[in-house]
mmCIF file with all atom_site columns, C-alpha atoms in Angstrom:
data_model
loop_
_atom_site.group_PDB
_atom_site.id
_atom_site.type_symbol
_atom_site.label_atom_id
_atom_site.label_alt_id
_atom_site.label_comp_id
_atom_site.label_asym_id
_atom_site.label_entity_id
_atom_site.label_seq_id
_atom_site.pdbx_PDB_ins_code
_atom_site.Cartn_x
_atom_site.Cartn_y
_atom_site.Cartn_z
_atom_site.occupancy
_atom_site.B_iso_or_equiv
_atom_site.pdbx_formal_charge
_atom_site.auth_seq_id
_atom_site.auth_comp_id
_atom_site.auth_asym_id
_atom_site.auth_atom_id
_atom_site.pdbx_PDB_model_num
ATOM 1   C CA . MET A 1 1   ? 37.073  -13.352 -10.711 1.00 51.00 ? 15  MET A CA 1
ATOM 2   C CA . LYS A 1 2   ? 37.221  -10.225 -12.910 1.00 55.00 ? 16  LYS A CA 1
ATOM 3   C CA . ARG A 1 3   ? 33.462  -10.399 -13.611 1.00 52.00 ? 17  ARG A CA 1
ATOM 4   C CA . LEU A 1 4   ? 32.767  -10.671 -9.896  1.00 46.00 ? 18  LEU A CA 1
ATOM 5   C CA . THR A 1 5   ? 34.844  -7.548  -9.197  1.00 43.00 ? 19  THR A CA 1
ATOM 6   C CA . ILE A 1 6   ? 33.109  -5.592  -11.900 1.00 44.00 ? 20  ILE A CA 1
ATOM 7   C CA . LEU A 1 7   ? 29.701  -6.680  -10.583 1.00 40.00 ? 21  LEU A CA 1
ATOM 8   C CA . ALA A 1 8   ? 30.705  -5.696  -7.011  1.00 43.00 ? 22  ALA A CA 1
ATOM 9   C CA . VAL A 1 9   ? 31.778  -2.256  -8.171  1.00 40.00 ? 23  VAL A CA 1
ATOM 10  C CA . ALA A 1 10  ? 28.562  -1.745  -10.151 1.00 42.00 ? 24  ALA A CA 1
ATOM 11  C CA . VAL A 1 11  ? 26.376  -2.820  -7.169  1.00 39.00 ? 25  VAL A CA 1
ATOM 12  C CA . THR A 1 12  ? 28.301  -0.547  -4.783  1.00 38.00 ? 26  THR A CA 1
ATOM 13  C CA . THR A 1 13  ? 28.001  2.416   -7.181  1.00 38.00 ? 27  THR A CA 1
ATOM 14  C CA . LEU A 1 14  ? 24.243  1.924   -7.475  1.00 37.00 ? 28  LEU A CA 1
ATOM 15  C CA . ALA A 1 15  ? 23.891  1.587   -3.723  1.00 38.00 ? 29  ALA A CA 1
ATOM 16  C CA . ILE A 1 16  ? 25.525  4.926   -3.047  1.00 35.00 ? 30  ILE A CA 1
ATOM 17  C CA . THR A 1 17  ? 24.133  6.957   -5.967  1.00 36.00 ? 31  THR A CA 1
ATOM 18  C CA . PRO A 1 18  ? 20.808  8.599   -5.017  1.00 39.00 ? 32  PRO A CA 1
ATOM 19  C CA . ILE A 1 19  ? 18.018  7.827   -7.481  1.00 38.00 ? 33  ILE A CA 1
ATOM 20  C CA . GLY A 1 20  ? 16.349  11.073  -8.651  1.00 40.00 ? 34  GLY A CA 1
ATOM 21  C CA . SER A 1 21  ? 18.911  13.103  -6.722  1.00 40.00 ? 35  SER A CA 1
ATOM 22  C CA . ALA A 1 22  ? 17.664  16.315  -8.383  1.00 45.00 ? 36  ALA A CA 1
ATOM 23  C CA . HIS A 1 23  ? 14.397  15.883  -6.481  1.00 54.00 ? 37  HIS A CA 1
ATOM 24  C CA . ALA A 1 24  ? 15.706  14.126  -3.407  1.00 62.00 ? 38  ALA A CA 1
ATOM 25  C CA . ASN A 1 25  ? 15.421  17.250  -1.235  1.00 87.00 ? 39  ASN A CA 1
ATOM 26  C CA . THR A 1 26  ? 11.959  18.290  -2.406  1.00 94.00 ? 40  THR A CA 1
ATOM 27  C CA . THR A 1 27  ? 8.837   17.451  -0.457  1.00 97.00 ? 41  THR A CA 1
ATOM 28  C CA . THR A 1 28  ? 5.618   17.045  -2.478  1.00 98.00 ? 42  THR A CA 1
ATOM 29  C CA . ILE A 1 29  ? 2.304   18.043  -0.973  1.00 98.00 ? 43  ILE A CA 1
ATOM 30  C CA . GLN A 1 30  ? -1.069  17.432  -2.669  1.00 98.00 ? 44  GLN A CA 1
ATOM 31  C CA . VAL A 1 31  ? -3.527  20.254  -2.374  1.00 98.00 ? 45  VAL A CA 1
ATOM 32  C CA . LYS A 1 32  ? -7.223  19.940  -3.300  1.00 98.00 ? 46  LYS A CA 1
ATOM 33  C CA . GLY A 1 33  ? -9.173  23.148  -3.602  1.00 98.00 ? 47  GLY A CA 1
ATOM 34  C CA . GLY A 1 34  ? -12.959 22.992  -3.618  1.00 98.00 ? 48  GLY A CA 1
ATOM 35  C CA . ASP A 1 35  ? -15.790 25.369  -3.100  1.00 96.00 ? 49  ASP A CA 1
ATOM 36  C CA . PHE A 1 36  ? -14.719 26.750  -0.522  1.00 95.00 ? 50  PHE A CA 1
ATOM 37  C CA . TYR A 1 37  ? -12.017 24.798  1.175   1.00 98.00 ? 51  TYR A CA 1
ATOM 38  C CA . PHE A 1 38  ? -8.443  23.482  0.822   1.00 98.00 ? 52  PHE A CA 1
ATOM 39  C CA . LYS A 1 39  ? -7.362  20.025  1.840   1.00 98.00 ? 53  LYS A CA 1
ATOM 40  C CA . LEU A 1 40  ? -3.591  19.479  2.075   1.00 98.00 ? 54  LEU A CA 1
ATOM 41  C CA . SER A 1 41  ? -2.031  15.975  2.285   1.00 98.00 ? 55  SER A CA 1
ATOM 42  C CA . THR A 1 42  ? -0.020  17.444  5.235   1.00 98.00 ? 56  THR A CA 1
ATOM 43  C CA . LYS A 1 43  ? 0.037   20.863  6.875   1.00 98.00 ? 57  LYS A CA 1
ATOM 44  C CA . THR A 1 44  ? 3.500   20.398  8.461   1.00 98.00 ? 58  THR A CA 1
ATOM 45  C CA . ILE A 1 45  ? 7.022   19.604  7.349   1.00 98.00 ? 59  ILE A CA 1
ATOM 46  C CA . ALA A 1 46  ? 9.852   18.693  9.657   1.00 96.00 ? 60  ALA A CA 1
ATOM 47  C CA . LYS A 1 47  ? 12.433  21.258  8.445   1.00 97.00 ? 61  LYS A CA 1
ATOM 48  C CA . PRO A 1 48  ? 12.910  24.152  6.042   1.00 98.00 ? 62  PRO A CA 1
ATOM 49  C CA . GLY A 1 49  ? 13.495  23.215  2.362   1.00 98.00 ? 63  GLY A CA 1
ATOM 50  C CA . LYS A 1 50  ? 11.876  22.930  -1.044  1.00 98.00 ? 64  LYS A CA 1
ATOM 51  C CA . VAL A 1 51  ? 8.170   21.989  -1.294  1.00 98.00 ? 65  VAL A CA 1
ATOM 52  C CA . THR A 1 52  ? 6.210   21.297  -4.431  1.00 98.00 ? 66  THR A CA 1
ATOM 53  C CA . PHE A 1 53  ? 2.536   21.980  -3.948  1.00 98.00 ? 67  PHE A CA 1
ATOM 54  C CA . VAL A 1 54  ? 0.488   20.024  -6.500  1.00 98.00 ? 68  VAL A CA 1
ATOM 55  C CA . PHE A 1 55  ? -2.771  21.971  -6.567  1.00 98.00 ? 69  PHE A CA 1
ATOM 56  C CA . LYS A 1 56  ? -5.923  20.388  -8.060  1.00 98.00 ? 70  LYS A CA 1
ATOM 57  C CA . ASN A 1 57  ? -9.121  22.392  -8.431  1.00 98.00 ? 71  ASN A CA 1
ATOM 58  C CA . VAL A 1 58  ? -11.884 19.998  -7.406  1.00 98.00 ? 72  VAL A CA 1
ATOM 59  C CA . GLY A 1 59  ? -14.475 22.765  -7.228  1.00 98.00 ? 73  GLY A CA 1
ATOM 60  C CA . HIS A 1 60  ? -16.881 24.268  -9.715  1.00 98.00 ? 74  HIS A CA 1
ATOM 61  C CA . VAL A 1 61  ? -15.288 27.738  -10.187 1.00 98.00 ? 75  VAL A CA 1
ATOM 62  C CA . ILE A 1 62  ? -11.751 29.029  -10.831 1.00 98.00 ? 76  ILE A CA 1
ATOM 63  C CA . HIS A 1 63  ? -9.266  28.954  -7.892  1.00 98.00 ? 77  HIS A CA 1
ATOM 64  C CA . ASP A 1 64  ? -5.600  29.500  -7.193  1.00 98.00 ? 78  ASP A CA 1
ATOM 65  C CA . PHE A 1 65  ? -3.226  28.671  -4.313  1.00 98.00 ? 79  PHE A CA 1
ATOM 66  C CA . ARG A 1 66  ? -1.067  31.253  -2.605  1.00 98.00 ? 80  ARG A CA 1
ATOM 67  C CA . ILE A 1 67  ? 1.603   30.660  0.023   1.00 98.00 ? 81  ILE A CA 1
ATOM 68  C CA . ALA A 1 68  ? 4.868   32.372  1.096   1.00 98.00 ? 82  ALA A CA 1
ATOM 69  C CA . GLY A 1 69  ? 4.471   35.172  -1.466  1.00 98.00 ? 83  GLY A CA 1
ATOM 70  C CA . LYS A 1 70  ? 3.993   32.762  -4.377  1.00 98.00 ? 84  LYS A CA 1
ATOM 71  C CA . THR A 1 71  ? 0.758   32.104  -6.230  1.00 98.00 ? 85  THR A CA 1
ATOM 72  C CA . THR A 1 72  ? -0.327  29.609  -8.886  1.00 98.00 ? 86  THR A CA 1
ATOM 73  C CA . ARG A 1 73  ? -2.185  30.750  -11.968 1.00 98.00 ? 87  ARG A CA 1
ATOM 74  C CA . LEU A 1 74  ? -5.940  30.700  -11.708 1.00 98.00 ? 88  LEU A CA 1
ATOM 75  C CA . ILE A 1 75  ? -7.091  27.281  -12.844 1.00 98.00 ? 89  ILE A CA 1
ATOM 76  C CA . PRO A 1 76  ? -10.482 26.102  -13.988 1.00 98.00 ? 90  PRO A CA 1
ATOM 77  C CA . PRO A 1 77  ? -12.286 23.112  -12.353 1.00 98.00 ? 91  PRO A CA 1
ATOM 78  C CA . GLY A 1 78  ? -10.748 19.716  -12.955 1.00 98.00 ? 92  GLY A CA 1
ATOM 79  C CA . THR A 1 79  ? -7.278  21.009  -13.704 1.00 98.00 ? 93  THR A CA 1
ATOM 80  C CA . THR A 1 80  ? -3.945  20.739  -11.841 1.00 98.00 ? 94  THR A CA 1
ATOM 81  C CA . THR A 1 81  ? -0.906  22.973  -11.501 1.00 98.00 ? 95  THR A CA 1
ATOM 82  C CA . ARG A 1 82  ? 2.301   23.011  -9.476  1.00 98.00 ? 96  ARG A CA 1
ATOM 83  C CA . LEU A 1 83  ? 3.961   25.553  -7.241  1.00 98.00 ? 97  LEU A CA 1
ATOM 84  C CA . LEU A 1 84  ? 7.535   25.246  -6.023  1.00 98.00 ? 98  LEU A CA 1
ATOM 85  C CA . VAL A 1 85  ? 8.313   27.078  -2.783  1.00 98.00 ? 99  VAL A CA 1
ATOM 86  C CA . THR A 1 86  ? 11.539  27.173  -0.840  1.00 98.00 ? 100 THR A CA 1
ATOM 87  C CA . PHE A 1 87  ? 11.004  27.666  2.860   1.00 98.00 ? 101 PHE A CA 1
ATOM 88  C CA . LYS A 1 88  ? 14.249  29.099  4.273   1.00 97.00 ? 102 LYS A CA 1
ATOM 89  C CA . LYS A 1 89  ? 13.228  29.198  7.924   1.00 98.00 ? 103 LYS A CA 1
ATOM 90  C CA . LYS A 1 90  ? 10.876  27.651  10.468  1.00 98.00 ? 104 LYS A CA 1
ATOM 91  C CA . GLY A 1 91  ? 7.540   29.258  10.971  1.00 98.00 ? 105 GLY A CA 1
ATOM 92  C CA . HIS A 1 92  ? 3.846   29.481  10.172  1.00 98.00 ? 106 HIS A CA 1
ATOM 93  C CA . TYR A 1 93  ? 2.884   30.364  6.656   1.00 98.00 ? 107 TYR A CA 1
ATOM 94  C CA . LEU A 1 94  ? -0.597  31.446  5.649   1.00 98.00 ? 108 LEU A CA 1
ATOM 95  C CA . TYR A 1 95  ? -2.107  29.950  2.455   1.00 98.00 ? 109 TYR A CA 1
ATOM 96  C CA . SER A 1 96  ? -5.295  31.074  0.652   1.00 98.00 ? 110 SER A CA 1
ATOM 97  C CA . CYS A 1 97  ? -7.132  31.441  -2.544  1.00 98.00 ? 111 CYS A CA 1
ATOM 98  C CA . THR A 1 98  ? -6.806  34.994  -3.963  1.00 98.00 ? 112 THR A CA 1
ATOM 99  C CA . VAL A 1 99  ? -10.161 35.113  -5.770  1.00 98.00 ? 113 VAL A CA 1
ATOM 100 C CA . LEU A 1 100 ? -12.279 37.839  -4.184  1.00 98.00 ? 114 LEU A CA 1
ATOM 101 C CA . GLY A 1 101 ? -14.200 36.439  -1.193  1.00 98.00 ? 115 GLY A CA 1
ATOM 102 C CA . HIS A 1 102 ? -12.847 32.866  -1.386  1.00 98.00 ? 116 HIS A CA 1
ATOM 103 C CA . ALA A 1 103 ? -10.431 33.152  1.572   1.00 98.00 ? 117 ALA A CA 1
ATOM 104 C CA . ALA A 1 104 ? -13.214 34.697  3.697   1.00 98.00 ? 118 ALA A CA 1
ATOM 105 C CA . ALA A 1 105 ? -15.454 31.800  2.714   1.00 98.00 ? 119 ALA A CA 1
ATOM 106 C CA . GLY A 1 106 ? -12.939 29.229  4.038   1.00 98.00 ? 120 GLY A CA 1
ATOM 107 C CA . MET A 1 107 ? -10.193 28.848  1.435   1.00 98.00 ? 121 MET A CA 1
ATOM 108 C CA . ARG A 1 108 ? -7.317  29.641  3.836   1.00 98.00 ? 122 ARG A CA 1
ATOM 109 C CA . GLY A 1 109 ? -5.186  27.955  6.421   1.00 98.00 ? 123 GLY A CA 1
ATOM 110 C CA . VAL A 1 110 ? -1.780  27.737  8.085   1.00 98.00 ? 124 VAL A CA 1
ATOM 111 C CA . PHE A 1 111 ? 1.170   25.641  6.903   1.00 98.00 ? 125 PHE A CA 1
ATOM 112 C CA . THR A 1 112 ? 3.930   24.930  9.481   1.00 98.00 ? 126 THR A CA 1
ATOM 113 C CA . VAL A 1 113 ? 7.654   24.420  8.932   1.00 98.00 ? 127 VAL A CA 1
ATOM 114 C CA . ARG A 1 114 ? 9.237   23.027  12.114  1.00 97.00 ? 128 ARG A CA 1
#
């Protein structure tokens, strides 16, 4: 009986402990940047909060990714970087590549927080 009680407590503890709780409130969005476009896995999130943008340069020249006042470093083709942004309120947020002429050529868009 004692083993059964210990097992029940262990199962209950596992059931109520969030796995990866440090990242439980972070949304991850994949961003591919090419010549000259961005493709996001989603352009909308349901509520304000933390978002990790995983930006991969699939183009042939350097690019970066800028949103909500934060910018990744410039990365060469074939590489990936991350950008953590905390959206504190609902709204529309412009994103773009900051390399001269890239936004005008199509590397821009709008991300929505509902």
